[in-house]
Tab-separated table of C-alpha atoms in Angstrom:
chain	number	residue	atom	x	y	z
F	610	MET	CA	-0.109	0.131	0.028
F	611	ARG	CA	3.151	2.345	0.736
F	612	LYS	CA	4.148	2.463	-2.817
F	613	GLU	CA	0.628	3.001	-4.056
F	614	ILE	CA	0.187	6.000	-1.879
F	615	LEU	CA	3.412	7.664	-2.367
F	616	ASP	CA	2.961	7.172	-6.260
F	617	VAL	CA	-0.536	9.239	-5.853
F	618	LEU	CA	0.865	11.867	-3.565
F	619	GLU	CA	3.917	12.438	-5.302
F	620	ARG	CA	1.459	13.483	-8.564
F	621	ASN	CA	-1.207	15.370	-6.345
F	622	SER	CA	-0.083	15.898	-2.563
F	623	ARG	CA	-3.649	17.904	-1.945
F	624	ILE	CA	-5.770	14.703	-2.796
F	625	ASP	CA	-8.222	14.284	0.128
F	626	LEU	CA	-7.562	11.026	1.695
F	627	GLY	CA	-10.833	9.792	1.573
F	628	GLU	CA	-10.545	10.001	-2.202
F	629	LEU	CA	-6.910	8.404	-2.131
F	630	ALA	CA	-8.517	5.424	0.580
F	631	LYS	CA	-11.258	4.917	-2.425
F	632	MET	CA	-8.619	4.850	-5.038
F	633	LEU	CA	-6.733	2.127	-3.331
F	634	GLY	CA	-9.536	-0.146	-1.591
F	635	GLN	CA	-8.382	1.205	1.719
F	636	THR	CA	-10.181	2.794	4.718
F	637	GLU	CA	-9.422	6.550	5.399
F	638	VAL	CA	-8.338	5.292	8.783
F	639	ALA	CA	-5.745	3.079	6.753
F	640	VAL	CA	-4.144	5.686	4.661
F	641	ALA	CA	-4.372	8.190	7.135
F	642	ASN	CA	-2.097	6.322	9.409
F	643	GLU	CA	0.204	4.886	6.840
F	644	VAL	CA	0.539	8.732	5.630
F	645	ALA	CA	1.607	9.684	9.186
F	646	GLU	CA	3.819	6.848	9.701
F	647	MET	CA	5.642	7.827	6.280
F	648	GLU	CA	5.869	11.378	7.611
F	649	LYS	CA	7.213	10.400	10.991
F	650	GLU	CA	10.183	8.097	9.119
F	651	HIS	CA	10.942	10.705	6.885
F	652	ILE	CA	10.058	8.815	3.742
F	653	ILE	CA	7.540	12.101	3.127
F	654	CYS	CA	10.065	14.571	3.560
F	655	GLY	CA	7.512	17.643	2.899
F	656	TYR	CA	5.036	18.614	0.288
F	657	HIS	CA	5.695	20.854	-2.369
F	658	THR	CA	3.471	23.869	-4.036
F	659	LEU	CA	4.286	23.916	-7.639
F	660	ILE	CA	4.009	27.702	-8.475
F	661	ASP	CA	4.499	29.392	-12.099
F	662	TRP	CA	5.982	32.668	-11.305
F	663	GLU	CA	6.160	34.289	-14.635
F	664	LYS	CA	2.507	34.020	-14.467
F	665	ALA	CA	2.216	35.087	-10.961
F	666	GLY	CA	3.855	38.399	-12.384
F	667	ALA	CA	7.237	37.703	-9.811
F	668	GLU	CA	10.785	37.917	-11.203
F	669	LYS	CA	12.665	34.563	-10.552
F	670	VAL	CA	16.041	33.879	-11.971
F	671	ASN	CA	16.787	30.086	-11.162
F	672	ALA	CA	20.382	28.898	-11.703
F	673	LEU	CA	21.788	25.309	-12.031
F	674	ILE	CA	25.645	25.655	-10.907
F	675	GLU	CA	28.098	22.629	-11.516
F	676	VAL	CA	30.497	22.230	-8.544
F	677	THR	CA	33.825	20.478	-8.802
F	678	VAL	CA	35.031	19.723	-5.020
F	679	THR	CA	37.825	18.215	-3.124
F	680	PRO	CA	36.134	15.342	-1.336
F	681	GLN	CA	37.196	15.336	2.468
F	682	ARG	CA	39.274	12.387	4.040
F	683	GLY	CA	36.697	10.278	5.815
F	684	MET	CA	33.890	12.185	4.908
F	685	GLY	CA	33.978	12.005	1.018
F	686	PHE	CA	31.510	14.485	-0.509
F	687	ASP	CA	28.892	14.784	2.025
F	688	LYS	CA	30.644	17.364	4.605
F	689	ILE	CA	30.875	19.798	1.743
F	690	ALA	CA	27.672	19.271	0.527
F	691	GLU	CA	26.371	19.679	3.831
F	692	ARG	CA	28.100	23.201	4.066
F	693	ILE	CA	26.477	23.998	0.873
F	694	TYR	CA	22.796	22.922	1.904
F	695	LYS	CA	22.727	24.946	4.780
F	696	PHE	CA	23.087	28.119	2.837
F	697	ASP	CA	19.547	29.566	2.636
F	698	GLU	CA	19.953	30.696	-0.881
F	699	VAL	CA	20.271	26.511	-2.186
F	700	ASP	CA	17.078	24.717	-2.983
F	701	SER	CA	18.719	21.652	-3.652
F	702	VAL	CA	22.222	19.829	-3.912
F	703	TYR	CA	22.892	16.764	-5.968
F	704	LEU	CA	26.274	14.322	-5.903
F	705	MET	CA	26.492	13.896	-9.983
F	706	SER	CA	28.283	11.269	-11.742
F	707	GLY	CA	30.099	12.891	-14.781
F	708	GLY	CA	32.776	15.774	-15.393
F	709	PHE	CA	31.443	17.470	-11.824
F	710	ASP	CA	30.906	16.391	-8.239
F	711	LEU	CA	27.598	18.380	-7.050
F	712	MET	CA	24.839	20.484	-8.685
F	713	VAL	CA	23.489	23.442	-6.573
F	714	MET	CA	20.058	24.696	-7.166
F	715	ILE	CA	18.953	28.047	-6.491
F	716	GLU	CA	16.440	30.488	-7.307
F	717	GLU	CA	16.946	34.468	-6.476
F	718	THR	CA	15.410	37.462	-7.768
F	719	THR	CA	18.301	38.695	-9.927
F	720	MET	CA	21.406	37.493	-11.792
F	721	LYS	CA	23.414	39.971	-9.741
F	722	ALA	CA	21.933	37.882	-6.531
F	723	VAL	CA	22.995	34.529	-8.341
F	724	ALA	CA	26.697	35.818	-9.097
F	725	ASN	CA	26.841	37.234	-5.627
F	726	PHE	CA	25.865	33.766	-4.014
F	727	VAL	CA	28.375	32.076	-6.127
F	728	MET	CA	31.316	34.835	-5.510
F	729	GLN	CA	30.742	35.354	-1.848
F	730	LYS	CA	29.716	31.943	-0.566
F	731	LEU	CA	29.952	29.052	-2.640
F	732	SER	CA	33.270	29.733	-4.476
F	733	ALA	CA	34.758	30.976	-1.211
F	734	LEU	CA	34.745	27.279	0.551
F	735	GLU	CA	37.722	26.067	0.745
F	736	SER	CA	37.171	22.439	-0.859
F	737	VAL	CA	35.542	24.070	-3.821
F	738	ARG	CA	37.804	23.724	-6.700
F	739	GLY	CA	34.971	25.196	-9.331
F	740	CYS	CA	31.960	26.398	-10.339
F	741	ALA	CA	30.192	26.502	-13.587
F	742	THR	CA	26.501	28.511	-13.502
F	743	HIS	CA	23.611	27.809	-15.919
F	744	PHE	CA	20.914	30.042	-16.053
F	745	VAL	CA	17.198	28.761	-16.629
F	746	LEU	CA	15.798	30.805	-19.589
F	747	LYS	CA	12.492	29.154	-20.030
F	748	LYS	CA	10.606	26.298	-17.801
F	749	TYR	CA	8.456	23.804	-20.116
F	750	LYS	CA	7.527	21.366	-17.632
F	751	ASP	CA	8.874	21.157	-13.827
F	752	HIS	CA	7.982	18.471	-11.655
F	753	GLY	CA	5.938	16.816	-14.044
F	754	ALA	CA	3.610	19.948	-14.905
F	755	VAL	CA	3.437	20.987	-18.253
F	756	LEU	CA	4.035	24.978	-17.614
F	757	VAL	CA	3.637	25.863	-21.268
F	758	GLU	CA	0.159	26.068	-22.996
F	759	ASP	CA	-0.444	24.089	-26.287
F	760	ALA	CA	0.745	26.490	-29.220
F	761	VAL	CA	-2.160	27.521	-31.835
F	762	ASP	CA	-1.489	27.126	-35.263
F	763	GLU	CA	-2.680	30.717	-36.544
F	764	ARG	CA	-1.763	29.981	-39.982
F	765	MET	CA	-4.802	30.437	-42.485
F	766	SER	CA	-5.992	26.725	-44.264
F	767	ILE	CA	-6.108	26.445	-47.844
F	768	THR	CA	-8.962	24.491	-49.024
F	769	PRO	CA	-8.675	22.919	-52.768
């Protein structure tokens, strides 16, 4: 039952527990208890609201920062990742395979604010050997939700 609950909640965290219980053929109490237990065990780590800030009229700048680091003896990448994720500006940190070590995602109000974070905080860390910052120009799909409307074909149709 856990996997089924998680699958549904990942797509719609606001689903009514009664409706979820009906979908799964369970009682509402059983589903509520299972959700509470998964929250307690930190399997469910939080609930996220996806907002299209552009449509809301707010200017936001999203940046993905590739970070190359020197792993620390006995702790590998964990200690430097912890130092990075504790910065208030940081939304996500991932250990990566490939040409860099960590992917850091941040959201700020301006490109200058992103640059200041990278220069003053991130690149200043002793273990950080290099950073490459990429700015998101447009979001088409985020967390499974399509953020763009279907394009309308405005060409005139020609009939024989």
